[in-house]
Tab-separated table of C-alpha atoms in Angstrom:
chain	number	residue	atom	x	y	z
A	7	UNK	CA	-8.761	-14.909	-30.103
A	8	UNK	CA	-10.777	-12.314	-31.259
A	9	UNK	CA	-13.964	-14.097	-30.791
A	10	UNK	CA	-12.801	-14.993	-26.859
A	11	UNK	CA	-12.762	-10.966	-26.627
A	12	UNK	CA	-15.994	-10.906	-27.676
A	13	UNK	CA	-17.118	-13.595	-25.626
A	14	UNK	CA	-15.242	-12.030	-22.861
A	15	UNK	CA	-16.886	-8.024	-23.927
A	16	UNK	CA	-20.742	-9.659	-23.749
A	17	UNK	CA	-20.008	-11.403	-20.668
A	18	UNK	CA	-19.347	-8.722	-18.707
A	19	UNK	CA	-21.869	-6.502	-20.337
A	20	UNK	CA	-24.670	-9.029	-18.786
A	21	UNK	CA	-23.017	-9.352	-15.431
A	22	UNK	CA	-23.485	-4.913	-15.593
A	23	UNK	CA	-26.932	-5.418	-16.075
A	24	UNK	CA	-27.121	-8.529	-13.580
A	25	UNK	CA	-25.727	-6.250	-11.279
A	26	UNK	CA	-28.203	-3.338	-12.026
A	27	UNK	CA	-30.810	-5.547	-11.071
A	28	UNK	CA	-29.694	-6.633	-7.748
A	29	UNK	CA	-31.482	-3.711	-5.697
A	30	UNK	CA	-30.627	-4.598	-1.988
A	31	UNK	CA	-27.055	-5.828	-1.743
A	32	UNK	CA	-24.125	-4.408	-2.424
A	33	UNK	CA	-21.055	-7.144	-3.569
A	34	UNK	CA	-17.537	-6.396	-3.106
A	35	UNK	CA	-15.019	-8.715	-4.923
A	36	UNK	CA	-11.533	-8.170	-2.367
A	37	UNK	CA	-8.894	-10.450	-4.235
A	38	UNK	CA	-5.740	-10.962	-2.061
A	39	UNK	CA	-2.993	-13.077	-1.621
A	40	UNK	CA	-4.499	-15.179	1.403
A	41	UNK	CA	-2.296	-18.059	0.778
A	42	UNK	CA	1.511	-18.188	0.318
A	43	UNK	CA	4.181	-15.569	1.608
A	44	UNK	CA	2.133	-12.657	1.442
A	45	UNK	CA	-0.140	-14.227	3.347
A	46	UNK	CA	0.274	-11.944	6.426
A	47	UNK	CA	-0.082	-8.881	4.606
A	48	UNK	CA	-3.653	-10.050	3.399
A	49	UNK	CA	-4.444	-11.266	7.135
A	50	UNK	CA	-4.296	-8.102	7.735
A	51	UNK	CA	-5.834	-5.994	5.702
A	52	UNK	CA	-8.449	-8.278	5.674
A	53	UNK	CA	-8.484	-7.477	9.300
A	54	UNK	CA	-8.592	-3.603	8.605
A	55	UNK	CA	-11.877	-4.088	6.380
A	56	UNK	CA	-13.608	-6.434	8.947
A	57	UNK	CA	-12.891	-3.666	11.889
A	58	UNK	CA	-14.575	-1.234	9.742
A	59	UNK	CA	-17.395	-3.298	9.083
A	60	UNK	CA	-17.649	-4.177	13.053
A	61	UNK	CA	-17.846	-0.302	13.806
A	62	UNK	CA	-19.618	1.119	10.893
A	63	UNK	CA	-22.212	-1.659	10.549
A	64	UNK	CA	-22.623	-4.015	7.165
A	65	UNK	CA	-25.788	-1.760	5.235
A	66	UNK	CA	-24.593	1.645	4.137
A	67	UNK	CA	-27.253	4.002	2.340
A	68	UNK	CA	-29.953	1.108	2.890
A	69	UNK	CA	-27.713	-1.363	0.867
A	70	UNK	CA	-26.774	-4.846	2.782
A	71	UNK	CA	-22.578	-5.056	1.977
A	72	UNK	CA	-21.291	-8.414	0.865
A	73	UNK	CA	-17.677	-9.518	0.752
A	74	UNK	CA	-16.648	-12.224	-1.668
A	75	UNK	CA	-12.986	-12.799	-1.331
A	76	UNK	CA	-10.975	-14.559	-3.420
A	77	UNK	CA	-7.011	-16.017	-2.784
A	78	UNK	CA	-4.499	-15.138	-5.788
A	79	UNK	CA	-1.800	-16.829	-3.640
A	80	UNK	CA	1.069	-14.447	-4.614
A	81	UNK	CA	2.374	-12.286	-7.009
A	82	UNK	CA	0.188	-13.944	-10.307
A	83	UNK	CA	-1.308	-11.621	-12.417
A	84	UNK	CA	-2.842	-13.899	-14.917
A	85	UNK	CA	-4.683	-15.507	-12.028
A	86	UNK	CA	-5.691	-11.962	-10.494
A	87	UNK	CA	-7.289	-11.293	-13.989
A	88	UNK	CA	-8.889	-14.090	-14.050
A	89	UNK	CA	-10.478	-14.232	-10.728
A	90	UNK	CA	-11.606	-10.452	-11.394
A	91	UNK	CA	-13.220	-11.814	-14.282
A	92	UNK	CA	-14.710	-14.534	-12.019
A	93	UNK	CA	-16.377	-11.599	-9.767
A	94	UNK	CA	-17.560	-9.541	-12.097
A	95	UNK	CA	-19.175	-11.762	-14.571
A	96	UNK	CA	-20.160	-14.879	-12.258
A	97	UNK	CA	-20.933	-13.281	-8.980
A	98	UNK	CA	-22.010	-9.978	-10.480
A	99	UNK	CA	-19.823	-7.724	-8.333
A	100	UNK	CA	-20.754	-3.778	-7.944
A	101	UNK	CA	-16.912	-2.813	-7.091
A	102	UNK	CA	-13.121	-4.778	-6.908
A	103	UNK	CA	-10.993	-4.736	-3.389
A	104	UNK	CA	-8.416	-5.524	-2.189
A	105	UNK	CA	-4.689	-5.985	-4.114
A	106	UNK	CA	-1.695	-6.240	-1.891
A	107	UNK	CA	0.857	-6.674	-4.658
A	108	UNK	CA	1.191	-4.204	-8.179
A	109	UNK	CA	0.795	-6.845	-10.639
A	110	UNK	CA	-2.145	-8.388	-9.828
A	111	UNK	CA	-3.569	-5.113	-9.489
A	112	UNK	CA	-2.838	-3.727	-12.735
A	113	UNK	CA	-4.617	-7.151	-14.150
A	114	UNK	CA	-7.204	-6.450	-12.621
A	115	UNK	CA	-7.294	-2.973	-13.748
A	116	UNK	CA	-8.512	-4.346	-17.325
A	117	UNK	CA	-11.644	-5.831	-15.941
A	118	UNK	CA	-12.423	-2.981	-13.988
A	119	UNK	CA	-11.923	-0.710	-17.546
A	120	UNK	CA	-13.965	-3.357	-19.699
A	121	UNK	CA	-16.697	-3.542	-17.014
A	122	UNK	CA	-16.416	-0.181	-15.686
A	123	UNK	CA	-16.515	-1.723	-12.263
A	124	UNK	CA	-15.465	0.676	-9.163
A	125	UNK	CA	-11.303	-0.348	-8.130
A	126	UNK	CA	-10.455	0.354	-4.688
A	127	UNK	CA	-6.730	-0.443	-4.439
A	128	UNK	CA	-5.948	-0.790	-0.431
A	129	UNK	CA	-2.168	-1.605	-0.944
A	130	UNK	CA	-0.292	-1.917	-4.113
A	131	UNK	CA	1.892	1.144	-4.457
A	132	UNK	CA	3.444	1.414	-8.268
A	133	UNK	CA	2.575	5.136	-9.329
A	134	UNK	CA	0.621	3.936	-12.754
A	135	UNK	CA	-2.026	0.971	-11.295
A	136	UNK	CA	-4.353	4.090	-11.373
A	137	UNK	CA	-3.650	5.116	-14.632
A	138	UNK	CA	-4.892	2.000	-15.924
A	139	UNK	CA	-8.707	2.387	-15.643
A	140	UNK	CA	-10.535	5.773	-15.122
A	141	UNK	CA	-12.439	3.844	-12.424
A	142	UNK	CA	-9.989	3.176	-9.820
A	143	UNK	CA	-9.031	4.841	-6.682
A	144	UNK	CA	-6.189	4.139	-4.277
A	145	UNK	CA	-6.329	4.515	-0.688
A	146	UNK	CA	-2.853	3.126	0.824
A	147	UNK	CA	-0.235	5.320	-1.203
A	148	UNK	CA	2.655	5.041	-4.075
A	149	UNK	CA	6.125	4.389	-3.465
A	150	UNK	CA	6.997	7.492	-5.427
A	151	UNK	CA	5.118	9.464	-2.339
A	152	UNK	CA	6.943	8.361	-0.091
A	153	UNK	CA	10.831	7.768	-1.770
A	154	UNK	CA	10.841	10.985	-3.397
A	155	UNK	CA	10.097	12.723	-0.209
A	156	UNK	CA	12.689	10.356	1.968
A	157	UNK	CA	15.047	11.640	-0.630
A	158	UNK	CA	14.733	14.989	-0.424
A	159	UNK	CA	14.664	15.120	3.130
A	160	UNK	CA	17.844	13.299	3.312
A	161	UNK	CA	19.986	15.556	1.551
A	162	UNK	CA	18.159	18.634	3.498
A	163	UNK	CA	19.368	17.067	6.491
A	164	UNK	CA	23.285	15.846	5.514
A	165	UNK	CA	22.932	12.890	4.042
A	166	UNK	CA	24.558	13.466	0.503
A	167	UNK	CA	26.060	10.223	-0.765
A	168	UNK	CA	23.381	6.836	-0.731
A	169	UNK	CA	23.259	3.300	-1.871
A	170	UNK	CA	20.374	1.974	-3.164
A	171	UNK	CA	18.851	-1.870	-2.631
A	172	UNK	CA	15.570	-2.522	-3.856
A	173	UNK	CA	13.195	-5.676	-5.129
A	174	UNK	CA	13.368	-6.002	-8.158
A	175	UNK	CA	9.205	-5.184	-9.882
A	176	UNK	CA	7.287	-2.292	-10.487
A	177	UNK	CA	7.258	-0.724	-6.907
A	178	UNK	CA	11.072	-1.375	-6.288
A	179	UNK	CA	11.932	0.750	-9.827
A	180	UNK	CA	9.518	3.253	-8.553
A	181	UNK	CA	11.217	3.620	-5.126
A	182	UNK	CA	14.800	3.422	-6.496
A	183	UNK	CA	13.878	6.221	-9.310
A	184	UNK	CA	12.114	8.093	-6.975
A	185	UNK	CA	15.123	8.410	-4.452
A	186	UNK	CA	17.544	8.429	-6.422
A	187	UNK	CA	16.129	11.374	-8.667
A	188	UNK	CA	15.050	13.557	-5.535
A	189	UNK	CA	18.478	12.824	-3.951
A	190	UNK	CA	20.368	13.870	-7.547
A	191	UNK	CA	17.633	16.936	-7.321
A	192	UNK	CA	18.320	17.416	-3.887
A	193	UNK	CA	22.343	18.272	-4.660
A	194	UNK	CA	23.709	14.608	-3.157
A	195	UNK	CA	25.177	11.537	-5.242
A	196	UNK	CA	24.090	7.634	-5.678
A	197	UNK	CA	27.078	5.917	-5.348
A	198	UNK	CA	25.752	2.615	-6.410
A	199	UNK	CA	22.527	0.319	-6.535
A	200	UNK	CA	21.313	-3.604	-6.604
A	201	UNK	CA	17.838	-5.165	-7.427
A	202	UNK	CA	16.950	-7.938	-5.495
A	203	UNK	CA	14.638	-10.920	-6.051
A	204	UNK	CA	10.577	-9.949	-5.046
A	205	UNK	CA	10.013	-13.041	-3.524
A	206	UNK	CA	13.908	-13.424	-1.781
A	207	UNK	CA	14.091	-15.696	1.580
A	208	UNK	CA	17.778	-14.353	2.278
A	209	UNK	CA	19.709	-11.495	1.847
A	210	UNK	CA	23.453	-11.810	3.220
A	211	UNK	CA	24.970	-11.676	0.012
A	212	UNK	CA	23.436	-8.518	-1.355
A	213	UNK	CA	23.784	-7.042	2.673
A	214	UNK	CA	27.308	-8.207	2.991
A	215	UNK	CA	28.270	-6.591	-0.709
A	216	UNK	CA	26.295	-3.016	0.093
A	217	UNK	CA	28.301	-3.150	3.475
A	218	UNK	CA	31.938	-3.721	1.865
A	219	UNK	CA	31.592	-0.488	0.243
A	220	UNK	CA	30.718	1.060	3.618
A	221	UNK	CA	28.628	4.207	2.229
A	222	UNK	CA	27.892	6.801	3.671
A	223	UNK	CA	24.008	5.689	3.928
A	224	UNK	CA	21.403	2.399	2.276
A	225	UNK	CA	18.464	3.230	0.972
A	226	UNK	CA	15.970	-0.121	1.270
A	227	UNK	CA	12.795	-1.072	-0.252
A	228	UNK	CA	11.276	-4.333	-0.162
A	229	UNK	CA	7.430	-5.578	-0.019
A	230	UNK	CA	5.925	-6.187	3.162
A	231	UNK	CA	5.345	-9.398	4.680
A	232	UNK	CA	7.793	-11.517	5.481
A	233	UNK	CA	10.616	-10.053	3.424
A	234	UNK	CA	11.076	-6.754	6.320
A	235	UNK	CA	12.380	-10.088	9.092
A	236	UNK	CA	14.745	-11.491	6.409
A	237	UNK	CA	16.747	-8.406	5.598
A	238	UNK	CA	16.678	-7.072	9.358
A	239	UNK	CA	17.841	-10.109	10.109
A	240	UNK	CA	20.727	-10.009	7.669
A	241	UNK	CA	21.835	-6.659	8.433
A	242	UNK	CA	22.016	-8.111	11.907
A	243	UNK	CA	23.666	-10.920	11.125
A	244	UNK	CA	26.582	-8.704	8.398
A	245	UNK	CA	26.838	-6.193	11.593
A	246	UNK	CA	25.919	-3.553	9.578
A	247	UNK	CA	26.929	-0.430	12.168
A	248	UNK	CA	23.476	1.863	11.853
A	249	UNK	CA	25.337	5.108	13.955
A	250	UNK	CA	28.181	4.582	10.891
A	251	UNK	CA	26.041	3.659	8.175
A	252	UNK	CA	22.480	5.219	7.986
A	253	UNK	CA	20.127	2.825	6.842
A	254	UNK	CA	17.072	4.811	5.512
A	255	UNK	CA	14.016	3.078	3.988
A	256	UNK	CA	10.388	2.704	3.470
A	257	UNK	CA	7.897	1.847	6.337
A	258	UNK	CA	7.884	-1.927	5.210
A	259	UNK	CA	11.977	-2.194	6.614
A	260	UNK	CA	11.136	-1.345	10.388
A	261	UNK	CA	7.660	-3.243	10.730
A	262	UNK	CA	7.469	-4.643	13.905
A	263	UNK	CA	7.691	-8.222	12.751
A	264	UNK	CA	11.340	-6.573	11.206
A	265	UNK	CA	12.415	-4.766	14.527
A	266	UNK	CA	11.801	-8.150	16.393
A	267	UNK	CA	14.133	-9.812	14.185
A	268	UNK	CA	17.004	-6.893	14.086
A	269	UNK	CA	16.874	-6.028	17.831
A	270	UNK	CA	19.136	-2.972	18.741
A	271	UNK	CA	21.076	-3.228	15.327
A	272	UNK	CA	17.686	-1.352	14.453
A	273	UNK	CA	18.330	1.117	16.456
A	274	UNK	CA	19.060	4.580	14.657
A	275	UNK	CA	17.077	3.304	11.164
A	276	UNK	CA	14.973	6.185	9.487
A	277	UNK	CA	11.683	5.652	7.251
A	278	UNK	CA	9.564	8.022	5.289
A	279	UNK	CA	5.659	5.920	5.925
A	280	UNK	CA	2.086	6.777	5.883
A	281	UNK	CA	1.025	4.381	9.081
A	282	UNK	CA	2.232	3.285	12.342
A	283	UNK	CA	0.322	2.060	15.313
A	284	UNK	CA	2.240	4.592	17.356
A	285	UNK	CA	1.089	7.782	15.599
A	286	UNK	CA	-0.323	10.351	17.994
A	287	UNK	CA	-4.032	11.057	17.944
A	288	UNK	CA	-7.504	10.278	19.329
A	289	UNK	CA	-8.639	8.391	16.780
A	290	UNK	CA	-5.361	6.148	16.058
A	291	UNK	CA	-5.631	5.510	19.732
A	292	UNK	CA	-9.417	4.281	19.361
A	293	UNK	CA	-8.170	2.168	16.371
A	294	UNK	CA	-5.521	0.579	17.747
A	295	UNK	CA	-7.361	-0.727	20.728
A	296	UNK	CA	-10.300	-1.538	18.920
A	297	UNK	CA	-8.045	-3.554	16.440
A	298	UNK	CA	-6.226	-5.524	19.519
A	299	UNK	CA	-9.388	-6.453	21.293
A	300	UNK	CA	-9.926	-8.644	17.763
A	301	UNK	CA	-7.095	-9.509	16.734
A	302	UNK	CA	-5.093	-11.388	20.497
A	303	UNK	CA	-3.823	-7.646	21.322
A	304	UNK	CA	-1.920	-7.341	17.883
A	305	UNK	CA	-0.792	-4.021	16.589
A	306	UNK	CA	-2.290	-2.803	13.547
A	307	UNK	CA	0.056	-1.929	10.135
A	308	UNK	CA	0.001	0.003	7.006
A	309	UNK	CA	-1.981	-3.094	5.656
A	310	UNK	CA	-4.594	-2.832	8.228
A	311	UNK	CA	-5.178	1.086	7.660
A	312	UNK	CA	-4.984	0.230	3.802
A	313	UNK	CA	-8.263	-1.686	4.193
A	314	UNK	CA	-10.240	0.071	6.609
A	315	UNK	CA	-9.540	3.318	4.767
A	316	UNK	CA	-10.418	1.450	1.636
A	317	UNK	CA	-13.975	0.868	3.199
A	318	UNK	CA	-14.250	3.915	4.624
A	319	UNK	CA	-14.405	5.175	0.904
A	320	UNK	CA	-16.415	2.286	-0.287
A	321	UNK	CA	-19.031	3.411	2.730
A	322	UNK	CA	-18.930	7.543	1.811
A	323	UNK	CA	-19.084	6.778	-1.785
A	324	UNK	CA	-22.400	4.612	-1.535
A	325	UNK	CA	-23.727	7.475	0.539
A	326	UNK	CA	-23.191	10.371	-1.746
A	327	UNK	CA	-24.629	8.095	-4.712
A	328	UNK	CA	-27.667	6.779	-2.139
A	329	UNK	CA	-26.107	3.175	-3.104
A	330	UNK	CA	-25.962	3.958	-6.575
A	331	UNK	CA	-23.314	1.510	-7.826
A	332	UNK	CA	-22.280	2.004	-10.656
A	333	UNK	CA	-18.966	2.802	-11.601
A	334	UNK	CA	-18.886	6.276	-13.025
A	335	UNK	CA	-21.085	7.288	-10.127
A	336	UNK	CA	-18.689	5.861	-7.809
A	337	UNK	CA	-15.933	6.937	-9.279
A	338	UNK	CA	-17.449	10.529	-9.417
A	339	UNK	CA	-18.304	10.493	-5.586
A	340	UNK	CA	-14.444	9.546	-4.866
A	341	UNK	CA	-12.966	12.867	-6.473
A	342	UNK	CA	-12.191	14.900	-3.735
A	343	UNK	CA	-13.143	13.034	-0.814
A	344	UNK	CA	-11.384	13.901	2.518
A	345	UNK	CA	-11.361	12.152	5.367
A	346	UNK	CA	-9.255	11.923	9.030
A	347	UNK	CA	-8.048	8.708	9.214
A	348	UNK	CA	-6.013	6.904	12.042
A	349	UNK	CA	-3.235	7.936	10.009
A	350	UNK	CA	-3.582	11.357	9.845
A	351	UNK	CA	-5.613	13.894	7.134
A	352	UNK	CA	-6.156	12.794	3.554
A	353	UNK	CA	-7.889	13.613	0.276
A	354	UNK	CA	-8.103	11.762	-3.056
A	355	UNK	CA	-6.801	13.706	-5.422
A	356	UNK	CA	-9.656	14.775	-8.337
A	357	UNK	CA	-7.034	14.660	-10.900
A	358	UNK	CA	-5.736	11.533	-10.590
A	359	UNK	CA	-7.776	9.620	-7.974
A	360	UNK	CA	-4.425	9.028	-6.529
A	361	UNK	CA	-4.547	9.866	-2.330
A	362	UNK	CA	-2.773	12.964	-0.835
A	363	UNK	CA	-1.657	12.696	2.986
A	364	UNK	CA	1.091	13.428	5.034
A	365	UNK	CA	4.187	11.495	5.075
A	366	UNK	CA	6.302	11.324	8.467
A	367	UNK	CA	9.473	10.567	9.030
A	368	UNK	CA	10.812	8.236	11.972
A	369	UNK	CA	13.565	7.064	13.479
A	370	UNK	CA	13.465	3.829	15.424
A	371	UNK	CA	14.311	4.381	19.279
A	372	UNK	CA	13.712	1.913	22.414
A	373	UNK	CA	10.668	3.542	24.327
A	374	UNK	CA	9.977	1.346	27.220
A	375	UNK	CA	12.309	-1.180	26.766
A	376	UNK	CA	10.317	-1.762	23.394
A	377	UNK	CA	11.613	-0.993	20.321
A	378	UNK	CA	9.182	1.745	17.858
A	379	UNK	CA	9.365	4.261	15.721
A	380	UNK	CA	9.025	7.782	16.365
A	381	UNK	CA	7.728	10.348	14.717
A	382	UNK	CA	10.096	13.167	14.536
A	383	UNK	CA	9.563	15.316	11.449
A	384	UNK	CA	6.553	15.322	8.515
A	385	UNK	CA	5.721	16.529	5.397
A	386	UNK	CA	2.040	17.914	4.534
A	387	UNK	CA	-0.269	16.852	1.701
A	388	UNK	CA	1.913	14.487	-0.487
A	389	UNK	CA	1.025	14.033	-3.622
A	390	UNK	CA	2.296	11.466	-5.781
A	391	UNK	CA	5.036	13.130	-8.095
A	392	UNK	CA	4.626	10.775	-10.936
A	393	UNK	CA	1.888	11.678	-12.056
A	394	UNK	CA	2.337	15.418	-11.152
A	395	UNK	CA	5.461	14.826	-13.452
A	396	UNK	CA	3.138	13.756	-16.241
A	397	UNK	CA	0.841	16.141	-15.948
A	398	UNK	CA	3.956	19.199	-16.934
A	399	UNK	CA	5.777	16.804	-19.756
């Protein structure tokens, strides 16, 4: 064993030089789920980074940008280690992409730590991927960022008794102890909670048992994908009453593959989210129609903004280090950044390398006969509270 960590050490210690030496291209290593039912998800942010790349151009401070992608086919994270291995040591990689899902992106973490290769994590949202090498940076957001504030919000505005559902993995304990602690904090009461399978094609049971104890409100968190249709489509199917029953959630839950599949039953849900293609500003409105002309007049998602705000970091970061790659310089040029983005102001946080932006709050209401949701109500320059715990114990 200890000789395969060796073996493993030197291997990547040549690929840093190998990469050192490759002057006029800069390789990015994006591992996602391209296969498999989180397919969709990597469609699509695979679509966000190749709209960035259309407007921005592919050489950024007089480097040519590569893409080498590679399909971990799910939730694997002894494959996502592996093919970060693949990257760094056999295709000599300057930074690692991509990660839809938690685990595979705190695998990958350990390469990016051994090699000291730049991590930009576009999706995954468990609070400590980024704790796990000092060269990461996250770009989409953490589910504490987004719970914590639901929570609080809730109880500020009368909701003071909640049930919780949530998958059962990293992010689904995050959201559940994120709510549930700002809701306790908040003054209000969790009057019970299930964890459900990650990777569950059906629902009614765990729908059908939250609804015979008809609480007051359900709290939801599940991955995106195709997960959002299957529980919208139970609550549809269990007649869960949303004007006598609040179902609150994260921005996966009213998705617009979701709101297609629980038609007016959707009607009244509220989310705490980062993204959606509805947001009000110039620039959303640019991205959104720049995203449909490629992509048959689709609406972009969270996963979409994940990776072109991923690049968009990539792209600054190169600049400020005149396409110096490695990964301290990288990292280095990340602290701090701000940037507007479709979605709205943000900032990596110099601390943590975690991102800070403003979560809104929506309720879902038919506008033009279509169903959406609309921004009501927001909260400014989010942090994740995690880590901010961890910084005071």
């Amino acid at each position: 064993m200890r000789s395969m960590l060796y073996a493993s050490a030197a291997a990547l210690a040549l690929a840093c030089v190998s990469t050192a030496q490759a002057q006029d291209t800069v390789k990015i290593g994006v591992i996602l789920p391209y296969s498999g039912q989180f397919a969709d998800g990597a469609k699509q942010m695979d679509a966000g980074i190749k709209l960035y790349m259309k407007l921005n151009g592919d050489t950024v401070a007089g480097k040519k940008i590569e893409i080498i992608r590679k399909d971990v086919a799910g939730p694997q994270p002894p494959v996502a280690k592996r093919l970060a291995q693949e990257l760094v040591v056999r295709d000599n990689v300057d930074i690692l992409a991509g990660f839809l899902l938690t685990p595979n992106a705190m695998a990958a973490a350990d390469i990016s730590a051994e090699a000291k290769k730049f991590m930009v994590i576009m999706n995954a949202a468990t609070s400590i991927i980024t704790t796990k090498s000092n060269y990461s940076v996250r770009t989409s957001f953490t589910l504490p960022q987004v719970s914590a504030t639901l929570g609080s919000w809730a109880v500020k505005n009368g909701v003071k008794k909640a049930y919780t559902m949530v998958s059962d993995y990293g992010p689904g304990h995050d959201a559940e102890t994120s709510f549930q602690g700002a809701i306790k904090a908040s003054g209000g009461e969790v009057v019970g909670s299930v964890r459900m399978a990650v990777a569950n094609p059906d629902f009614s049971a765990y729908v059908q048992r939250a609804k015979d104890l008809n609480p007051e409100s359900i709290f939801v968190f599940i991955p995106g994908g195709s997960q959002p249709a299957a529980i919208g489509k139970a609550f549809a199917e269990r007649g869960v009453d949303v004007s006598k029953t609040k179902i609150m959630g994260t921005g996966e839950l009213t998705d617009d593959s979701a709101l297609a599949n629980m038609g007016d039953n959707a009607l009244g849900v509220i989310t705490a989210w980062t993204y959606d293609h509805n947001h009000k500003s110039a620039l959303n409105e640019k991205f959104v129609a720049e995203y449909r002309k490629d992509n048959n007049g689709e609406n972009p998602n969270f996963f979409v903004a994940g990776g072109y705000d991923g690049m968009h970091l990539i792209y600054e970061a190169l600049k400020k280090t005149a396409g110096k790659t490695d990964g301290e310089a990288l990292v280095n040029a990340a602290k701090g950044m701000k940037w507007e983005s479709p979605r709205g102001p943000m900032m990596i946080d110099p601390e943590t390398r975690d991102v800070v932006q403003t979560i809104y709050i929506r309720k879902v209401e038919k506008v033009g006969g279509k169903l959406v949701n609309v921004e009501f109500d927001k909260v400014e320059n989010v942090k994740d509270p995690v880590k901010a715990a961890m910084k005071n114990n």
